[in-house]
mmCIF file of C-alpha atoms and ligand atoms in Angstrom:
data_model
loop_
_atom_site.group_PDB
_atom_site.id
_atom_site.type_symbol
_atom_site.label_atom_id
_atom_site.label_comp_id
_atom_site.label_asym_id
_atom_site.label_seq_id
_atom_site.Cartn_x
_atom_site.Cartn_y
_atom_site.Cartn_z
ATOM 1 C CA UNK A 1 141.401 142.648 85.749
ATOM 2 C CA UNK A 2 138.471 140.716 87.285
ATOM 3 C CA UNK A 3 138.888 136.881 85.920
ATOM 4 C CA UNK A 4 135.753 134.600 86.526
ATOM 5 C CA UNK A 5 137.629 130.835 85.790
ATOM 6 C CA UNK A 6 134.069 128.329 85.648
ATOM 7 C CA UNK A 7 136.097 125.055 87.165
ATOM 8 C CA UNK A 8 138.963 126.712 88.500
ATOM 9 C CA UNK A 9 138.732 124.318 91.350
ATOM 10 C CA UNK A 10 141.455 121.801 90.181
ATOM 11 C CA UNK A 11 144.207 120.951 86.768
ATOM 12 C CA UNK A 12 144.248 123.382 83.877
ATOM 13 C CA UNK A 13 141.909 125.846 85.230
ATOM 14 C CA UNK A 14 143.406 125.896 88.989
ATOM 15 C CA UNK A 15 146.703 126.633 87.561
ATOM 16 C CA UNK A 16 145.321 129.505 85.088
ATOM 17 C CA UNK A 17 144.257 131.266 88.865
ATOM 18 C CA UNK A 18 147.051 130.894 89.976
ATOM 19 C CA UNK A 19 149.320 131.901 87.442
ATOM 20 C CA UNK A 20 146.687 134.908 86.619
ATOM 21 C CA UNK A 21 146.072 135.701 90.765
ATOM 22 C CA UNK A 22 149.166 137.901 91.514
ATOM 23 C CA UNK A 23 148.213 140.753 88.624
ATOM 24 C CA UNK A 24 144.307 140.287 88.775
ATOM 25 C CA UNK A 25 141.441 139.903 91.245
ATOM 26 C CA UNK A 26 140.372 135.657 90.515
ATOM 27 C CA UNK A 27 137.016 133.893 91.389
ATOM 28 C CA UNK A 28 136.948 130.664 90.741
ATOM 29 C CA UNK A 29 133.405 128.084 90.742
ATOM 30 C CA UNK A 30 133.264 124.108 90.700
ATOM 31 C CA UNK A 31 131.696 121.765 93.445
ATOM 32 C CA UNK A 32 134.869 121.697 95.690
ATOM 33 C CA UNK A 33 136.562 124.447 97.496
ATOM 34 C CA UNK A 34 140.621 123.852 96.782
ATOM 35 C CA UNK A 35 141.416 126.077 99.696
ATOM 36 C CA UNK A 36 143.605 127.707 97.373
ATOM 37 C CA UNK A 37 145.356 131.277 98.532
ATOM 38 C CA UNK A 38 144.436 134.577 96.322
ATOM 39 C CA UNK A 39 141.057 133.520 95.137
ATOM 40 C CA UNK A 40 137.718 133.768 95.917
ATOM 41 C CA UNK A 41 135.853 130.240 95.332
ATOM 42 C CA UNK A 42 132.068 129.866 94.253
ATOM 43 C CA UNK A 43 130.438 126.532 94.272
ATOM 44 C CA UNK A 44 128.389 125.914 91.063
ATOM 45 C CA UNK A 45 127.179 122.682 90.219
ATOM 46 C CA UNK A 46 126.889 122.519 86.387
ATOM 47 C CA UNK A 47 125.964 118.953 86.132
ATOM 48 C CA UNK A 48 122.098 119.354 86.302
ATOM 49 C CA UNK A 49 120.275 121.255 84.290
ATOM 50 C CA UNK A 50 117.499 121.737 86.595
ATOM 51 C CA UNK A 51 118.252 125.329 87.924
ATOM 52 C CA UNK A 52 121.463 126.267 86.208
ATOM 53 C CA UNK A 53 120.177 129.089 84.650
ATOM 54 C CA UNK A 54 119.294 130.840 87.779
ATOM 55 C CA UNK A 55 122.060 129.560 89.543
ATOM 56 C CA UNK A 56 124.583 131.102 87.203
ATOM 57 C CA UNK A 57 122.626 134.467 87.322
ATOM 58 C CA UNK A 58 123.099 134.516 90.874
ATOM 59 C CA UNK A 59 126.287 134.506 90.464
ATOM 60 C CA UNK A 60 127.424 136.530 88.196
ATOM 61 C CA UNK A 61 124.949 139.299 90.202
ATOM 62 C CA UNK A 62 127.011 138.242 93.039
ATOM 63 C CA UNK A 63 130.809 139.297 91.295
ATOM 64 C CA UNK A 64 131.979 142.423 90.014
ATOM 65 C CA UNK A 65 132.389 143.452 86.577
ATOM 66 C CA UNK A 66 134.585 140.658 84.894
ATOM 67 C CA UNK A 67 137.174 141.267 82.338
ATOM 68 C CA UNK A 68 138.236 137.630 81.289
ATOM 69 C CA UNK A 69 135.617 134.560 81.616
ATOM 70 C CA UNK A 70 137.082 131.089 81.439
ATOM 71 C CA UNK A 71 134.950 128.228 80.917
ATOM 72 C CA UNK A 72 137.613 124.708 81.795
ATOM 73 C CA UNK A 73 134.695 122.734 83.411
ATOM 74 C CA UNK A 74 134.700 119.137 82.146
ATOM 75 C CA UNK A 75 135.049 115.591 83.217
ATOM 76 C CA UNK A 76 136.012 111.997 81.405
ATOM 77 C CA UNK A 77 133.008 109.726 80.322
ATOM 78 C CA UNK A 78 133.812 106.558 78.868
ATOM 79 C CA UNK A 79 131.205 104.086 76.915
ATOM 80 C CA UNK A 80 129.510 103.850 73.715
ATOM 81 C CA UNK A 81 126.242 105.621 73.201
ATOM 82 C CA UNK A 82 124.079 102.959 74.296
ATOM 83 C CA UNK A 83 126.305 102.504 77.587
ATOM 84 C CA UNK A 84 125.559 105.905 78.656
ATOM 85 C CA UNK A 85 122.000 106.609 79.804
ATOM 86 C CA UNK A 86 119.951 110.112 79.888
ATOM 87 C CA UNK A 87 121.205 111.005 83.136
ATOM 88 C CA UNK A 88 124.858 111.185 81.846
ATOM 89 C CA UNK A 89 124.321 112.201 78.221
ATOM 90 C CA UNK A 90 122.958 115.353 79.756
ATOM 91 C CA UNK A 91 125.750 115.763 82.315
ATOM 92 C CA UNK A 92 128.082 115.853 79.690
ATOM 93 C CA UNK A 93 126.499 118.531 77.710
ATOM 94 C CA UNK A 94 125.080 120.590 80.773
ATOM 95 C CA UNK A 95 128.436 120.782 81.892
ATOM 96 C CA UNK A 96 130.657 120.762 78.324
ATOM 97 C CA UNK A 97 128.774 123.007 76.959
ATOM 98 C CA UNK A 98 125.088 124.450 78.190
ATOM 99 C CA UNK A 99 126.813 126.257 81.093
ATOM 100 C CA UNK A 100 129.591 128.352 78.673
ATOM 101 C CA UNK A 101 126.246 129.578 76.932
ATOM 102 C CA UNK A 102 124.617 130.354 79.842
ATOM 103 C CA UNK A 103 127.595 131.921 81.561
ATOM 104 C CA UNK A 104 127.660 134.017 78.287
ATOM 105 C CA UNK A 105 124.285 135.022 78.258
ATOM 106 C CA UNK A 106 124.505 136.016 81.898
ATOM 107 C CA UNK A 107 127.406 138.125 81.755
ATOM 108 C CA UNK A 108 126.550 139.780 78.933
ATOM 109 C CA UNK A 109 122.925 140.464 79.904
ATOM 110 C CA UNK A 110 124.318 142.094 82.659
ATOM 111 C CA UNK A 111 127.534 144.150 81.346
ATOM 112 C CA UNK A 112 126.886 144.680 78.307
ATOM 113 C CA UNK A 113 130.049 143.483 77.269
ATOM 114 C CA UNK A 114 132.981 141.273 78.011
ATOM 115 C CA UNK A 115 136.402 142.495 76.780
ATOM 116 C CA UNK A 116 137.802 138.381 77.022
ATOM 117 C CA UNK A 117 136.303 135.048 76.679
ATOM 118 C CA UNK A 118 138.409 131.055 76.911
ATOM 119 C CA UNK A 119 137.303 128.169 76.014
ATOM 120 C CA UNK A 120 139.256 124.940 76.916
ATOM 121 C CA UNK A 121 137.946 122.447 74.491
ATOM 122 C CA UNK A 122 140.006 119.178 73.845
ATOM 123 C CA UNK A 123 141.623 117.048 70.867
ATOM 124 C CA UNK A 124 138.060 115.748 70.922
ATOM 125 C CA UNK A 125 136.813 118.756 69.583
ATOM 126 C CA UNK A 126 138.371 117.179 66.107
ATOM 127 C CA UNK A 127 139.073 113.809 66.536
ATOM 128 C CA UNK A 128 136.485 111.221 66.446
ATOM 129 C CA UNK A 129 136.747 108.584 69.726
ATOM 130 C CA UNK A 130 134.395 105.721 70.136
ATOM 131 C CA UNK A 131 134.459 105.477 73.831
ATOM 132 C CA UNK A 132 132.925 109.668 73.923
ATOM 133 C CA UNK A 133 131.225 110.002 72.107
ATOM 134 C CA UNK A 134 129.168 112.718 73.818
ATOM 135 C CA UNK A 135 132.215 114.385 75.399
ATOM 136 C CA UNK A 136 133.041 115.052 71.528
ATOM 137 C CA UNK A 137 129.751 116.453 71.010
ATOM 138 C CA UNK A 138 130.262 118.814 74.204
ATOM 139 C CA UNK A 139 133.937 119.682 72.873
ATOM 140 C CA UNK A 140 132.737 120.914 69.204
ATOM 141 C CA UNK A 141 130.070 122.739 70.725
ATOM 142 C CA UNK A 142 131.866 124.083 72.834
ATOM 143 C CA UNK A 143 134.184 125.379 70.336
ATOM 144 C CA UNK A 144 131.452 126.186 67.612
ATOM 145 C CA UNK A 145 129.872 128.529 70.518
ATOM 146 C CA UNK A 146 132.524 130.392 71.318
ATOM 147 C CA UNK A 147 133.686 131.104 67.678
ATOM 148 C CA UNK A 148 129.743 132.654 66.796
ATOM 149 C CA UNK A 149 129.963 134.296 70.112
ATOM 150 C CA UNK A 150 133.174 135.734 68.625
ATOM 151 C CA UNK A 151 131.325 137.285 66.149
ATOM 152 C CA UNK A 152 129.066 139.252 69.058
ATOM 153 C CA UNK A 153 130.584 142.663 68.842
ATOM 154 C CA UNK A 154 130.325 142.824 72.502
ATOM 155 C CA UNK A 155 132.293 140.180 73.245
ATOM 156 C CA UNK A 156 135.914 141.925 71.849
ATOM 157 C CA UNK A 157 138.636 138.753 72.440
ATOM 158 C CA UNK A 158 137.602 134.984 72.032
ATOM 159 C CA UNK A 159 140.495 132.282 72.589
ATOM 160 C CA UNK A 160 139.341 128.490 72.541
ATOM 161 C CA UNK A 161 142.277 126.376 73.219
ATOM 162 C CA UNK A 162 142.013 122.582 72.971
ATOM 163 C CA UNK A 163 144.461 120.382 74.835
ATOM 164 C CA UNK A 164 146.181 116.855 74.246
ATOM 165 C CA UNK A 165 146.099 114.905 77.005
ATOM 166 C CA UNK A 166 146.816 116.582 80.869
ATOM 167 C CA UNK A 167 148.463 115.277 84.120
ATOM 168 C CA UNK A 168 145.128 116.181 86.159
ATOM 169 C CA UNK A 169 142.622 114.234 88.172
ATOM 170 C CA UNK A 170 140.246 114.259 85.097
ATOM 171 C CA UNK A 171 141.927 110.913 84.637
ATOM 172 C CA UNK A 172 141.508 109.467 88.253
ATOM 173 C CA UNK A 173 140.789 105.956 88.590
ATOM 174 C CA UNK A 174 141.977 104.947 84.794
ATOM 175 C CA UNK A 175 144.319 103.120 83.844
ATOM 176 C CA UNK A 176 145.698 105.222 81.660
ATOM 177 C CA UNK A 177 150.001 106.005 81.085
ATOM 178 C CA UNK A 178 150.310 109.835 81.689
ATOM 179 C CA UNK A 179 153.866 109.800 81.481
ATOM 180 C CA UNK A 180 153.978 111.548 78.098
ATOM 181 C CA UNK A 181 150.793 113.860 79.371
ATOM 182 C CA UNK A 182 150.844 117.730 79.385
ATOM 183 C CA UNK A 183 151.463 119.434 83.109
ATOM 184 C CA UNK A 184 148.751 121.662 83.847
ATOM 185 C CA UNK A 185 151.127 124.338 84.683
ATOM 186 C CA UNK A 186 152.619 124.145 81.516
ATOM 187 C CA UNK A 187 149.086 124.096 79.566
ATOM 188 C CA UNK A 188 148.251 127.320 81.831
ATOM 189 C CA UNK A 189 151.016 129.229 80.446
ATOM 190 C CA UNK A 190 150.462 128.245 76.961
ATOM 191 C CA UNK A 191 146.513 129.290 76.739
ATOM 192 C CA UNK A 192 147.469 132.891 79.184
ATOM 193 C CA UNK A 193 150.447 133.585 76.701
ATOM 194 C CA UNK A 194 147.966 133.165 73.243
ATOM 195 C CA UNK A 195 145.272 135.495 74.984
ATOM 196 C CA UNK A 196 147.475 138.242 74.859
ATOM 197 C CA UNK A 197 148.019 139.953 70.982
ATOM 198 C CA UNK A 198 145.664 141.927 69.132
ATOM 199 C CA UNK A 199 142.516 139.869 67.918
ATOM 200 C CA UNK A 200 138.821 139.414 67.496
ATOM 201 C CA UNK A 201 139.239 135.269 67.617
ATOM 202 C CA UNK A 202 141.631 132.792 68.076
ATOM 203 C CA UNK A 203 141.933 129.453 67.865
ATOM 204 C CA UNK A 204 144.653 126.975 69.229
ATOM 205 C CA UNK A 205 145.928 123.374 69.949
ATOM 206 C CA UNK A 206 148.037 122.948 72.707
ATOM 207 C CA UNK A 207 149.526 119.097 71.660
ATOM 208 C CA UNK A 208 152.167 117.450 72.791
ATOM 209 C CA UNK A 209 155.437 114.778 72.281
ATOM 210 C CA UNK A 210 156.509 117.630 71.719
ATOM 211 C CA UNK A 211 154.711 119.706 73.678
ATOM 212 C CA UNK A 212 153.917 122.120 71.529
ATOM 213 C CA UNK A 213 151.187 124.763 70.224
ATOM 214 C CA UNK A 214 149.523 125.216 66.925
ATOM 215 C CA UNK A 215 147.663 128.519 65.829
ATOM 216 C CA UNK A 216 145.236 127.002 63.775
ATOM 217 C CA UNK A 217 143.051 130.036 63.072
ATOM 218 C CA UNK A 218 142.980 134.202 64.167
ATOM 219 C CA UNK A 219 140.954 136.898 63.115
ATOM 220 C CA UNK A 220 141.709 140.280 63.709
HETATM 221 N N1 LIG B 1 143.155 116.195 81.443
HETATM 222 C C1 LIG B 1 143.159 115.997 80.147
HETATM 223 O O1 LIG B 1 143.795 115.065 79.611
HETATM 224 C C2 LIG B 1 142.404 116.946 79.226
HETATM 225 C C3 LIG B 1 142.689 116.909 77.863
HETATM 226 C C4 LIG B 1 142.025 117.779 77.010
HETATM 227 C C5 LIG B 1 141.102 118.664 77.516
HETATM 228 N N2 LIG B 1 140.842 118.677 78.855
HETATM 229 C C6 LIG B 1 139.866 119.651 79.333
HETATM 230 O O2 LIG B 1 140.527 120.548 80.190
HETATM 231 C C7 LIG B 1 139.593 121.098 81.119
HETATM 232 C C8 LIG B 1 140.181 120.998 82.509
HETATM 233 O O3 LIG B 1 140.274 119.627 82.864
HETATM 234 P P1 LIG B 1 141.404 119.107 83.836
HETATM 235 O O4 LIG B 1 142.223 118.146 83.097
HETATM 236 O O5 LIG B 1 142.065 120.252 84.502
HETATM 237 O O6 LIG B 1 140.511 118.245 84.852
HETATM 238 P P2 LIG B 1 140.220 118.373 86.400
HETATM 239 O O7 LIG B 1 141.470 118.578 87.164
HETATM 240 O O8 LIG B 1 139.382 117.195 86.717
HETATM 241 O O9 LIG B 1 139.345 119.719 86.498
HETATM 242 C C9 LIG B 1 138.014 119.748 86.022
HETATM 243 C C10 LIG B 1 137.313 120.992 86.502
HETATM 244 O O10 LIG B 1 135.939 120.894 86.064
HETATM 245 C C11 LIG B 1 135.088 121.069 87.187
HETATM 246 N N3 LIG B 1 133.877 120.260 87.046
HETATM 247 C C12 LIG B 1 133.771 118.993 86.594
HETATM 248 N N4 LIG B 1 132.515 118.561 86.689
HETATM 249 C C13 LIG B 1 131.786 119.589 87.211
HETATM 250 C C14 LIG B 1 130.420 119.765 87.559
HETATM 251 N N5 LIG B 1 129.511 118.777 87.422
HETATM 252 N N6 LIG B 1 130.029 120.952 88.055
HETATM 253 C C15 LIG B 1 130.920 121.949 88.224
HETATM 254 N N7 LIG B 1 132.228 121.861 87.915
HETATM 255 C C16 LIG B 1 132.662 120.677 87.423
HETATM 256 C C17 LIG B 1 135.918 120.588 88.380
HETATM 257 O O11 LIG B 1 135.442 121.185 89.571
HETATM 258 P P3 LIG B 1 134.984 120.355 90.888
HETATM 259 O O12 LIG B 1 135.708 119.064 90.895
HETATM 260 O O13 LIG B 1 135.324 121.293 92.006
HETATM 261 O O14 LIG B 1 133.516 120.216 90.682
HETATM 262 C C18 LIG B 1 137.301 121.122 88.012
HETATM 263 O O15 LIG B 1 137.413 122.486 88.366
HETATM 264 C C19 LIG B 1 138.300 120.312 80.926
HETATM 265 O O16 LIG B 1 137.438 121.071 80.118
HETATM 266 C C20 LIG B 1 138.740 119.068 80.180
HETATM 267 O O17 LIG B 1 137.691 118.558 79.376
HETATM 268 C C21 LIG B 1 141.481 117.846 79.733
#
């Protein structure tokens, strides 16, 4: 299979590539090249809007047919609504959320179909936090999108999988006790296990103490 992994770069969706790399040809995009063995990297800058569309066309026109898009991109923002200004409110939802639609709409425009879409949302895709309040908005809408573009007959397997908290450097620089925190590797082979089964869409949360997943919805 051809696996396109949109910020494969580094945590959950560097150790999806490389779990996925030894049975499957893996690209990976983000802004920094890991250097990592058995996979092709792509920089793509999701954070500004300005260009993204064409950007991610390029892309895609650039790779061969893909079998399994994963869209991990995301990043911690901390403040109340009226501590973040425009520039970051639209970071947040270019990257969240705008570029899994236009990664969508690219791939599809151009294959015709996609037999396997992820979506790595969060516990914030449910759980109300004052300190994100956009990040939650980017999480839901991340997982509302990919359960209507479930419902796109050319898109034949939809998984979104939201996390509890992971040992990654989306956490850099807070002070913030991971001990009880997911390991990326661990997540990796949680969300690649659930893709696999017969269904149209599934949704689940990967939680932890104990670590543990919950199948919260599946169509067939
Ligand atoms: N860590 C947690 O506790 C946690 C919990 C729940 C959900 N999640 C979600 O899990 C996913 C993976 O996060 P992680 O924990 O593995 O964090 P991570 O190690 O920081 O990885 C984040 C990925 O997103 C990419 N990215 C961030 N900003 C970008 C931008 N402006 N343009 C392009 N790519 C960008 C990064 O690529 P570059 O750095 O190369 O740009 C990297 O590949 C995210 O969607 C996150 O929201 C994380």
């Amino acid at each position: 299979m051809n696996c396109l992994i949109v910020g494969g770069t580094s945590g959950l969706g560097l150790a999806m590539a490389e779990q996925l790399k030894a049975e499957n040809t893996v690209y990976i995009t983000g802004r920094h090249d890991p250097q990592a063995e058995g996979m092709t990297f792509h920089e793509l800058q999701l954070g500004k809007l300005d260009g993204l569309l064409a950007n991610i066309h390029t892309l895609v026109e650039a790779l061969p047919k893909l079998d399994l898009v994963v869209y991990a991109p995301g990043f911690y923002q901390e403040g109340t609504i009226t501590d973040l200004n425009e520039d970051q409110i639209q970071e947040m939802l270019s990257v969240g959320v705008t570029g899994a639609m236009y990664v969508a709409r690219e791939v599809l425009n151009k294959q015709g179909e996609l037999a396997e879409f992820v979506a790595i949302t969060s516990t914030s895709q449910y759980t109300p936090r004052l300190l994100e309040p956009v990040y939650t908005v980017a999480k839901a809408g991340l997982g509302a999108f990919s359960n209507s573009l479930s419902l796109d007959p050319r898109v034949k397997k939809t998984l979104v999988a939201g996390p509890a908290g992971i040992k990654t450097k989306f956490h850099e620089g807070r002070d913030v006790d991971m001990s009880t925190y997911l390991t990326p590797e661990w997540t990796a082979e949680q969300v690649i296990e659930h893709l696999s089964g017969d269904y149209i869409y599934k949704y689940i949360r990967i939680l932890r103490e104990p670590a543990h997943v919950e199948v919260i919805e599946t169509r067939v």
